[in-house]
PDB file of C-alpha atoms in Angstrom:
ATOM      1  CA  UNK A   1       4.866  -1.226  23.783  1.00 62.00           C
ATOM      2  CA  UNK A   2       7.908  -0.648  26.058  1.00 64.00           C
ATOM      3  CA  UNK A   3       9.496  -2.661  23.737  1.00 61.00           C
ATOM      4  CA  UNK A   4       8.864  -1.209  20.075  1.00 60.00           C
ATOM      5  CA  UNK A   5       9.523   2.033  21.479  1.00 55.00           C
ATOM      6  CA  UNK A   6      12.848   0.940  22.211  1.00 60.00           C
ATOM      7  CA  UNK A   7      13.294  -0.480  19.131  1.00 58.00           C
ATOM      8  CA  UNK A   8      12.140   2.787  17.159  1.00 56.00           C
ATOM      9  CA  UNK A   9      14.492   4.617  19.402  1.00 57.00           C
ATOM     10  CA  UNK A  10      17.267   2.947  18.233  1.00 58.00           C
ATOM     11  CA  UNK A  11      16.403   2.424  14.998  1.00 57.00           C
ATOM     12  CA  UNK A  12      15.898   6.035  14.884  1.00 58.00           C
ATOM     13  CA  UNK A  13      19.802   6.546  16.018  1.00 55.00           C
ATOM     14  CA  UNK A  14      21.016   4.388  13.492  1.00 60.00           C
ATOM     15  CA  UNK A  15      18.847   6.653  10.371  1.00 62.00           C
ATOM     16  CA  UNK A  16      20.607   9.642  11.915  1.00 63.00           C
ATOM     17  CA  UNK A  17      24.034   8.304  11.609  1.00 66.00           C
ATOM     18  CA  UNK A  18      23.244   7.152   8.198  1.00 67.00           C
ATOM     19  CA  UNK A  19      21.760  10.803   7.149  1.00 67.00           C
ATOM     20  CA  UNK A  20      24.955  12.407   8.503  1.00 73.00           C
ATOM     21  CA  UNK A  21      27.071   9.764   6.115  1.00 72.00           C
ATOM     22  CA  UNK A  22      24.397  10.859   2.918  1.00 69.00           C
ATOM     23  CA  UNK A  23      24.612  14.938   3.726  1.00 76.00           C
ATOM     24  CA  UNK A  24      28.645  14.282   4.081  1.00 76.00           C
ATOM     25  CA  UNK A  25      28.911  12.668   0.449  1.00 72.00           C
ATOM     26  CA  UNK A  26      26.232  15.543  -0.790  1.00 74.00           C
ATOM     27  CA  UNK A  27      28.719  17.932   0.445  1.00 83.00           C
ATOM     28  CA  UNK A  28      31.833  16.740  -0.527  1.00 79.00           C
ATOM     29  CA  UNK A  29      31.707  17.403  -4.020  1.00 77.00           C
ATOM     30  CA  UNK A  30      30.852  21.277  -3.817  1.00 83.00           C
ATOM     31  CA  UNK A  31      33.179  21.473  -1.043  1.00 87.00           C
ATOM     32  CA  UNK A  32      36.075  20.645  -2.960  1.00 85.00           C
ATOM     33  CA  UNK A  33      34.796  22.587  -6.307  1.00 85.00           C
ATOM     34  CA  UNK A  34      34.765  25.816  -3.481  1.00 90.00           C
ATOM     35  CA  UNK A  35      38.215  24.626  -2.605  1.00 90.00           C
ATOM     36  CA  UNK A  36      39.506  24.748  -5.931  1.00 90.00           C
ATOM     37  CA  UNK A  37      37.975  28.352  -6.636  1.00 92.00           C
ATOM     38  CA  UNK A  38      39.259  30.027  -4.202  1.00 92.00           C
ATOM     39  CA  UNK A  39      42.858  28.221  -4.326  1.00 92.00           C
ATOM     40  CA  UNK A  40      42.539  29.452  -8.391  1.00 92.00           C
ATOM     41  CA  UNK A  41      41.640  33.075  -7.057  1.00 93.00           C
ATOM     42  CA  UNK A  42      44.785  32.729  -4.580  1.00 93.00           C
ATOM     43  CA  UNK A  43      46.853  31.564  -7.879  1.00 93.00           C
ATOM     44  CA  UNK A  44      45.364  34.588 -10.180  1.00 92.00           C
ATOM     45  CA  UNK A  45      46.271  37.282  -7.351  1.00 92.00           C
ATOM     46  CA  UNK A  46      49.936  35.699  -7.502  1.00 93.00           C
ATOM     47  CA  UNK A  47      50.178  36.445 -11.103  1.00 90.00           C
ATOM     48  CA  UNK A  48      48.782  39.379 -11.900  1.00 92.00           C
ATOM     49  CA  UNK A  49      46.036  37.821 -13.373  1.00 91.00           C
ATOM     50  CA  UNK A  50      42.773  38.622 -11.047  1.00 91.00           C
ATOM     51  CA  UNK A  51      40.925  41.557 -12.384  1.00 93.00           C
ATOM     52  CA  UNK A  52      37.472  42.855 -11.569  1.00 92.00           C
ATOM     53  CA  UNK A  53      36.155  40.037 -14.423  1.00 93.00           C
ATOM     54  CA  UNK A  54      37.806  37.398 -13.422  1.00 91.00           C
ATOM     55  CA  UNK A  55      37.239  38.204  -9.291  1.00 93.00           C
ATOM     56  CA  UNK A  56      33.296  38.462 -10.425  1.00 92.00           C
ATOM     57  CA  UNK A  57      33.244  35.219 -12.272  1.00 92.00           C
ATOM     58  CA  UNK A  58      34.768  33.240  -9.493  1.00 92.00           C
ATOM     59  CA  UNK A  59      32.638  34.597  -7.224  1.00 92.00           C
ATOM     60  CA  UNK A  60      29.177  33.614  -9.241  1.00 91.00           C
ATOM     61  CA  UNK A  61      31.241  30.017  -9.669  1.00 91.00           C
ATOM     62  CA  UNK A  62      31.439  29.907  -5.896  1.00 92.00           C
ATOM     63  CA  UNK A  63      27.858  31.131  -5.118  1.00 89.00           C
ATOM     64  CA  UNK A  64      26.280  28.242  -7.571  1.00 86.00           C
ATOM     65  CA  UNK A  65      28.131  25.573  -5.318  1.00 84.00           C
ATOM     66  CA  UNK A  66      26.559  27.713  -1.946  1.00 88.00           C
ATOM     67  CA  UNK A  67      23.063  27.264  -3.249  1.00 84.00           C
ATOM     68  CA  UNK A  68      23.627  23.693  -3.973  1.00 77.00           C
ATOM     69  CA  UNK A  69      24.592  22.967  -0.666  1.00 81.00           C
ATOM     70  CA  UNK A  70      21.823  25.418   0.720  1.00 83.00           C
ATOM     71  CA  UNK A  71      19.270  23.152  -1.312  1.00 76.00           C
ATOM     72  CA  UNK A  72      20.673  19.906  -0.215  1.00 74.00           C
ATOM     73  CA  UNK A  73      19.809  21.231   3.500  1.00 77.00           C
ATOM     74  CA  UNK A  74      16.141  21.571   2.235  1.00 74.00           C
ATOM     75  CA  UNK A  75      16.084  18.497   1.068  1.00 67.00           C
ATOM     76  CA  UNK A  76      17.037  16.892   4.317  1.00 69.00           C
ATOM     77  CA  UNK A  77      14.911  19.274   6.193  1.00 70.00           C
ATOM     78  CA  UNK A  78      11.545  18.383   4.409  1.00 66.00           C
ATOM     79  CA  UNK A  79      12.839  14.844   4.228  1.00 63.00           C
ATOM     80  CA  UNK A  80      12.320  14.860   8.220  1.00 62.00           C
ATOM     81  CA  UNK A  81       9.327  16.811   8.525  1.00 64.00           C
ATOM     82  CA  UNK A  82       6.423  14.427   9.487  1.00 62.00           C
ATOM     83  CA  UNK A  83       3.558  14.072   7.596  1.00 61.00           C
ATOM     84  CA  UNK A  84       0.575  13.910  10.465  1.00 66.00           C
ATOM     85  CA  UNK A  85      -1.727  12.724   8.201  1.00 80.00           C
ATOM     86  CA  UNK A  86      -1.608  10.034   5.277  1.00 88.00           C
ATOM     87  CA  UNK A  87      -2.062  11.699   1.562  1.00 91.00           C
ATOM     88  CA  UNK A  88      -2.122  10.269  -1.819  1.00 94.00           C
ATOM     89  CA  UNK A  89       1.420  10.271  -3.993  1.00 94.00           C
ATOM     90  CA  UNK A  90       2.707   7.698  -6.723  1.00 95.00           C
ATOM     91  CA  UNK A  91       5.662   5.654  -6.274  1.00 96.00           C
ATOM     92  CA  UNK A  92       7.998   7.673  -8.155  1.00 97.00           C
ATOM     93  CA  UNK A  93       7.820  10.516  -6.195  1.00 95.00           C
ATOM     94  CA  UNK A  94       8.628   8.767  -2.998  1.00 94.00           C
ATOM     95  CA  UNK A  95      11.936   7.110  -4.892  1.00 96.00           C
ATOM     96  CA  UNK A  96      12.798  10.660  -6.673  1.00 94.00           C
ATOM     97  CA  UNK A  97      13.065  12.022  -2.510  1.00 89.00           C
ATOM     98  CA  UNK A  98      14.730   9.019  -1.689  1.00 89.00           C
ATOM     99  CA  UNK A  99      17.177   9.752  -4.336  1.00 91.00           C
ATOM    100  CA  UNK A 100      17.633  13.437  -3.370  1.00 86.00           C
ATOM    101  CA  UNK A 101      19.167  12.047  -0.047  1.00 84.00           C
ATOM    102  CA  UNK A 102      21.242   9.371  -1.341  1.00 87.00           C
ATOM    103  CA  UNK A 103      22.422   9.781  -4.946  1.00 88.00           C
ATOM    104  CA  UNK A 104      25.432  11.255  -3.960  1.00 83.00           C
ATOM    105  CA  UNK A 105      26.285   8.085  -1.724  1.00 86.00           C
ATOM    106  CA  UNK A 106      25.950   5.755  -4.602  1.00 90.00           C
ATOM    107  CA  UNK A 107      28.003   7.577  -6.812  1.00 89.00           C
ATOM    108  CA  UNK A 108      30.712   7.351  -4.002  1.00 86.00           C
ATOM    109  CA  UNK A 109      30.547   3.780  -3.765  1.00 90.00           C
ATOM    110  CA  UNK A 110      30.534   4.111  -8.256  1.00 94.00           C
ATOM    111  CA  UNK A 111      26.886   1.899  -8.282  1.00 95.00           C
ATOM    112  CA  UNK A 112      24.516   2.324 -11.141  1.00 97.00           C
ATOM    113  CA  UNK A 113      21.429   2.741 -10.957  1.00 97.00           C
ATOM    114  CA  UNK A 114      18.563   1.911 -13.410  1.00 97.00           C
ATOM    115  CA  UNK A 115      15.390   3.179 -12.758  1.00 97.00           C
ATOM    116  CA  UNK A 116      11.835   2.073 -15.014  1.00 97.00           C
ATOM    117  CA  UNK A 117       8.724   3.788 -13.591  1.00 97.00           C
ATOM    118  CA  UNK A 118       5.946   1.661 -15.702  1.00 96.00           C
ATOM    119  CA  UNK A 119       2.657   3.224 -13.806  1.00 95.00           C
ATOM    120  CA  UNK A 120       0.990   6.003 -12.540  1.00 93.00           C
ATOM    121  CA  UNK A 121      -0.721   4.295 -10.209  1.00 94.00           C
ATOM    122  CA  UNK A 122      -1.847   6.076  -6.339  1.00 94.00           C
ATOM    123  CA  UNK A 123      -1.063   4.553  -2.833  1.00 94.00           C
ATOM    124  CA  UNK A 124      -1.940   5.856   0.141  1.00 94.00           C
ATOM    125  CA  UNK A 125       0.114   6.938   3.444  1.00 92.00           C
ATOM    126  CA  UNK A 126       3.051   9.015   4.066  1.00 90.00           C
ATOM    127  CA  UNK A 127       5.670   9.605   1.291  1.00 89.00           C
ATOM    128  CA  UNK A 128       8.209  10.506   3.540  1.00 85.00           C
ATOM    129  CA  UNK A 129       8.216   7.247   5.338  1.00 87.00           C
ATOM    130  CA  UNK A 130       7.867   5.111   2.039  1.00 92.00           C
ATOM    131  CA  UNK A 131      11.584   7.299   0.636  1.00 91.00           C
ATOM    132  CA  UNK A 132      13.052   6.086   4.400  1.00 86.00           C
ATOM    133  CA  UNK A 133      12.286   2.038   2.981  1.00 91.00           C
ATOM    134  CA  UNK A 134      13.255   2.721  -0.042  1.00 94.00           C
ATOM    135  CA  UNK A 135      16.632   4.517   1.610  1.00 90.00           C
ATOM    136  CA  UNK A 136      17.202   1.586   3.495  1.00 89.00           C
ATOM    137  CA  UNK A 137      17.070  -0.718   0.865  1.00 94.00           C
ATOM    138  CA  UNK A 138      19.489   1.482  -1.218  1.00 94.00           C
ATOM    139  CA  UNK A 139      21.629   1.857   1.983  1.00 90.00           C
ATOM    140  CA  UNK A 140      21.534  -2.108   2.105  1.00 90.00           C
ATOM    141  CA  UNK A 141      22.615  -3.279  -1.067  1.00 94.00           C
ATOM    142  CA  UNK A 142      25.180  -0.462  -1.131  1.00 92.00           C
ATOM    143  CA  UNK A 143      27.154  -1.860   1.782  1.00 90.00           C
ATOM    144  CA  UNK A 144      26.906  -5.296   0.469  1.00 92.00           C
ATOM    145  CA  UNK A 145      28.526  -4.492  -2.709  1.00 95.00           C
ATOM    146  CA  UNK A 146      31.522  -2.720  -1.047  1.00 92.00           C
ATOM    147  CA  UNK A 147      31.187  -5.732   1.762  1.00 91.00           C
ATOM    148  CA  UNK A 148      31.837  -7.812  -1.334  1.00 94.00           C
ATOM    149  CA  UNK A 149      34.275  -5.872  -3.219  1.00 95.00           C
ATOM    150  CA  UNK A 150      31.744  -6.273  -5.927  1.00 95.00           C
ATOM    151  CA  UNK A 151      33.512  -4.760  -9.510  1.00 95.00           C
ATOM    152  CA  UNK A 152      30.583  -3.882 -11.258  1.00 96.00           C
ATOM    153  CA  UNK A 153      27.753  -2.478  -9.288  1.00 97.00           C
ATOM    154  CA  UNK A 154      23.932  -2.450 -10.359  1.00 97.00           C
ATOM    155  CA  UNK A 155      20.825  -1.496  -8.515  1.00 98.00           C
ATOM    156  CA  UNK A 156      17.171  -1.495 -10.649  1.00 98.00           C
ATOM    157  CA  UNK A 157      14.720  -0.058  -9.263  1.00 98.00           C
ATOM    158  CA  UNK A 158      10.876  -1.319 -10.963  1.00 97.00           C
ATOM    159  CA  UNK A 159       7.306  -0.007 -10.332  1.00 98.00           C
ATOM    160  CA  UNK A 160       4.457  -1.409 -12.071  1.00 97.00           C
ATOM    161  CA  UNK A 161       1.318  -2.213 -11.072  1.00 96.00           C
ATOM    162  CA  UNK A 162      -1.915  -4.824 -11.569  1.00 95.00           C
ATOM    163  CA  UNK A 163      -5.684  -3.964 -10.853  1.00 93.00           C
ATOM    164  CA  UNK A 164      -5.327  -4.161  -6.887  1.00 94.00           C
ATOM    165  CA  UNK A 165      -1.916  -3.776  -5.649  1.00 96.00           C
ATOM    166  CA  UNK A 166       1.311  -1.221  -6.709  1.00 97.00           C
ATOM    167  CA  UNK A 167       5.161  -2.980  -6.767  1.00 98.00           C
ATOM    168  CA  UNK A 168       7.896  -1.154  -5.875  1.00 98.00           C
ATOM    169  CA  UNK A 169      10.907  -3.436  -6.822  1.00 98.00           C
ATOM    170  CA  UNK A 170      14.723  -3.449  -5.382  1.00 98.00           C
ATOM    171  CA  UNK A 171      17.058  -4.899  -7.404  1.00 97.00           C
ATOM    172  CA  UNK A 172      20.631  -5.734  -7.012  1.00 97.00           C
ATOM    173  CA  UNK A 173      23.893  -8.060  -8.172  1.00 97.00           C
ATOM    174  CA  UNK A 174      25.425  -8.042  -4.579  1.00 95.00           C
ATOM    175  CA  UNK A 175      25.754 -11.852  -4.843  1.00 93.00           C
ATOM    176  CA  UNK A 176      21.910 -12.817  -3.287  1.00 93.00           C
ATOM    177  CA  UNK A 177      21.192 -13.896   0.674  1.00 91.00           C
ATOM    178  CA  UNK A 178      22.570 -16.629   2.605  1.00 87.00           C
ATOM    179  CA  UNK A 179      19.209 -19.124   3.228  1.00 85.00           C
ATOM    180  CA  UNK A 180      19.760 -19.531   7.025  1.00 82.00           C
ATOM    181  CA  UNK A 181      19.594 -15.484   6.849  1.00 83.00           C
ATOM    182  CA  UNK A 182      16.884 -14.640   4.700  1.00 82.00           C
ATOM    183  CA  UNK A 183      13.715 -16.164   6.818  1.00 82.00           C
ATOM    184  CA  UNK A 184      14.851 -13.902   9.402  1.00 82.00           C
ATOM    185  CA  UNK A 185      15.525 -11.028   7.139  1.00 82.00           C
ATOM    186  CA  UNK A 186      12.925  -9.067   8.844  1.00 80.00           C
ATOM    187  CA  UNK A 187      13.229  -9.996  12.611  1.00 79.00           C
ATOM    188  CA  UNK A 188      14.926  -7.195  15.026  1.00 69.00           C
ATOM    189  CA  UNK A 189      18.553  -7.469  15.472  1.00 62.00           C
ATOM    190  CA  UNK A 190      18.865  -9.947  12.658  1.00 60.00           C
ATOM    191  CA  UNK A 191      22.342  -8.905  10.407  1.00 63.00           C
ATOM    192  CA  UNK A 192      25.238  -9.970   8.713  1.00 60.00           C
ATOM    193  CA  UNK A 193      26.912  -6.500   9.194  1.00 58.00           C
ATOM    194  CA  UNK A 194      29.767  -6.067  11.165  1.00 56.00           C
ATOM    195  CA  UNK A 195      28.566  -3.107  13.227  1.00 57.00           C
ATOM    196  CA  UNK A 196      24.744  -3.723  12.100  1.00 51.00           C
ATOM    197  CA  UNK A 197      22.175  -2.554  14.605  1.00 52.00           C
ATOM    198  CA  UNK A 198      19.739  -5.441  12.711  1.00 59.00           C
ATOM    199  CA  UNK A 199      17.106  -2.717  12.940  1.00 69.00           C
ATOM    200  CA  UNK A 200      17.026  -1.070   9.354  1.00 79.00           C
ATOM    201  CA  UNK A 201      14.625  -4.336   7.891  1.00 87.00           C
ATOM    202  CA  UNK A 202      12.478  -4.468  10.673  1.00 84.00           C
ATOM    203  CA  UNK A 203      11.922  -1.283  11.030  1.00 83.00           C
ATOM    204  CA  UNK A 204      10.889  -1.095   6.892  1.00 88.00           C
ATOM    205  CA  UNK A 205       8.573  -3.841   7.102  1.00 90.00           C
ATOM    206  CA  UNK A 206       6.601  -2.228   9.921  1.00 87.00           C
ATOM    207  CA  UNK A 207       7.048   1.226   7.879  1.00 87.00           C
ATOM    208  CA  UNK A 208       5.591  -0.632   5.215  1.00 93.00           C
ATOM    209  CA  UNK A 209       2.833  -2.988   6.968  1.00 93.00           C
ATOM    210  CA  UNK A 210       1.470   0.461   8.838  1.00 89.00           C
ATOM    211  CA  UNK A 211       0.646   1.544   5.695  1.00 92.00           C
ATOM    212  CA  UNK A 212      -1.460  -1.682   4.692  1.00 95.00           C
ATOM    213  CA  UNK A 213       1.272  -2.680   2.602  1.00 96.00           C
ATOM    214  CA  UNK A 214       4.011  -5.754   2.150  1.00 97.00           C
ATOM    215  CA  UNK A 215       7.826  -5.727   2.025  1.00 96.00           C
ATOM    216  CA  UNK A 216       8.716  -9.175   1.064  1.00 94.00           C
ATOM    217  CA  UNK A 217      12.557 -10.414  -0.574  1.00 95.00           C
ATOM    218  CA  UNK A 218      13.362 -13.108  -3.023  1.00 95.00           C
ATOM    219  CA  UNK A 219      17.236 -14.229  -3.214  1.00 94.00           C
ATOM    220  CA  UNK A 220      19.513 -15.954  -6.364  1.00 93.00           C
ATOM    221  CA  UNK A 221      23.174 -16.105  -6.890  1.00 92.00           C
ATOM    222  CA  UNK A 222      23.566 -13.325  -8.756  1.00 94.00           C
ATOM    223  CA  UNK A 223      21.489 -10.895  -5.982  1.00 96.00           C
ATOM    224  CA  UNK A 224      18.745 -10.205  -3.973  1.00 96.00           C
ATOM    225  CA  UNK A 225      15.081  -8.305  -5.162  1.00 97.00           C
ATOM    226  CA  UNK A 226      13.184  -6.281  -2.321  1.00 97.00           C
ATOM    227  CA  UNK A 227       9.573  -5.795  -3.223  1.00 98.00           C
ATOM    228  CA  UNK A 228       7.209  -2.835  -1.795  1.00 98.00           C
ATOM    229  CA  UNK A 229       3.556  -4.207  -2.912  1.00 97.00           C
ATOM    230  CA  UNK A 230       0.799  -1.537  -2.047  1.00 97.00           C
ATOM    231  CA  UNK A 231      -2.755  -1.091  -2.492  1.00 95.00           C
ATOM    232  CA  UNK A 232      -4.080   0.231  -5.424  1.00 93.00           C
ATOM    233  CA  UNK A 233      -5.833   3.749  -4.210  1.00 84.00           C
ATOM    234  CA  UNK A 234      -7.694   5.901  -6.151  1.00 75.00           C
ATOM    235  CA  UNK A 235      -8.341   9.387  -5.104  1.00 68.00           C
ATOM    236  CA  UNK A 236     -11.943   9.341  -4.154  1.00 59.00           C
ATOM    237  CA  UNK A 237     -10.393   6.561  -1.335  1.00 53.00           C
ATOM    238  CA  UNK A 238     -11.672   3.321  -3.168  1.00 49.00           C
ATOM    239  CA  UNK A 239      -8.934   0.373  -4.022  1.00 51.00           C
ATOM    240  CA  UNK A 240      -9.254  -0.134  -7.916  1.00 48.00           C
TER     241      UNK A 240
END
């Protein structure tokens, strides 16, 4: 016990670092659009040129770019809240928060990403914690494309489903797993990242396994495929 809580201690360290890295890309963008508003202001006064319709226009400009930022907070903020008790949700809705967090990271790093939602399907536990796997998985293939110098960059993410059990499929072109690596893929303190904690894995197939679930990975030259496989729930609690 002494143990795992050390484990989620760190591992808990290392998803606050990486949060701070997503909000900082989320913010970049409107920061430098607020940048550029007020230097054009600056520019207008200079020339004559900022009257009461042009001062209330920048101004409305500016305020859109406040209230993105303001809702990227929210987003973070729920993101953390904990969910005490398990609820029903489909898989889309735990990658569309996952996506809120770090969209704005993968466009920095200029990866594509193809999502294809094919059910409607229920499982069962904590949404939150499913968009934090799904996060690290992102986070994951992400570094190993710029690790790589990869030129073109593709992530698919699949969901689909059969009578008992929900996927949730990763998919990248980061150039796959070494073999020696990938039967310890999901051991503590197994990585191939140069200041890697090792943690991210583990900690996702735990994440995963609490909630009665699998995380398992397959590997080829071309990249690597994560896969989330769930029970099928229905809402009166019965596995279909």
């Amino acid at each position: 016990m002494k143990k795992d809580f050390m484990l989620i201690e760190q591992s808990r360290y290392a998803t606050m670092g990486e949060m701070l890295r997503n909000i900082a890309h989320q913010w970049r963008q409107p920061l430098n659009v607020l940048g550029l508003l007020l230097q054009d202001i600056q520019e207008a006064y200079a020339y004559g040129e900022l009257d009461e319709s042009y001062l209330r226009t920048s101004i409305q400009k500016c305020f859109i770019q406040i209230q993105h930022m303001s809702r990227t907070i929210n987003d973070f903020r729920n993101f953390f809240k904990p969910h005490k008790e398990a609820t029903y949700f489909r898989p889309i809705q735990a990658i569309r928060q996952a996506l809120k967090i770090i969209s704005a990271s993968l466009d920095h790093n200029e990866v594509h990403l193809h999502v294809q939602n094919r059910t409607r399907a229920h499982m069962y536990g904590f949404p939150n914690e499913m968009s934090q796997v799904l996060i690290n998985l992102l986070t994951n293939a992400c570094e190993q494309f710029v690790a790589r110098d990869i030129a073109r960059r593709i992530i698919c993410i699949r969901t689909y489903a059969d009578d008992a059990f929900i996927y949730i499929q990763v998919k990248d072109n980061a150039g796959g797993i070494d073999e020696t690596i990938q039967k310890h893929m999901f051991e503590p303190y197994v990585t191939t990242k140069k200041d890697g904690t090792g943690l991210g894995l583990y900690m996702s197939k735990m994440i995963v396994t609490k909630m009665n679930g699998d995380l398992f990975v397959s590997s080829s030259k071309k990249g690597a495929t994560f896969t989330i496989r769930m029970p099928r729930i229905n809402k009166g609690g019965r596995g279909l």
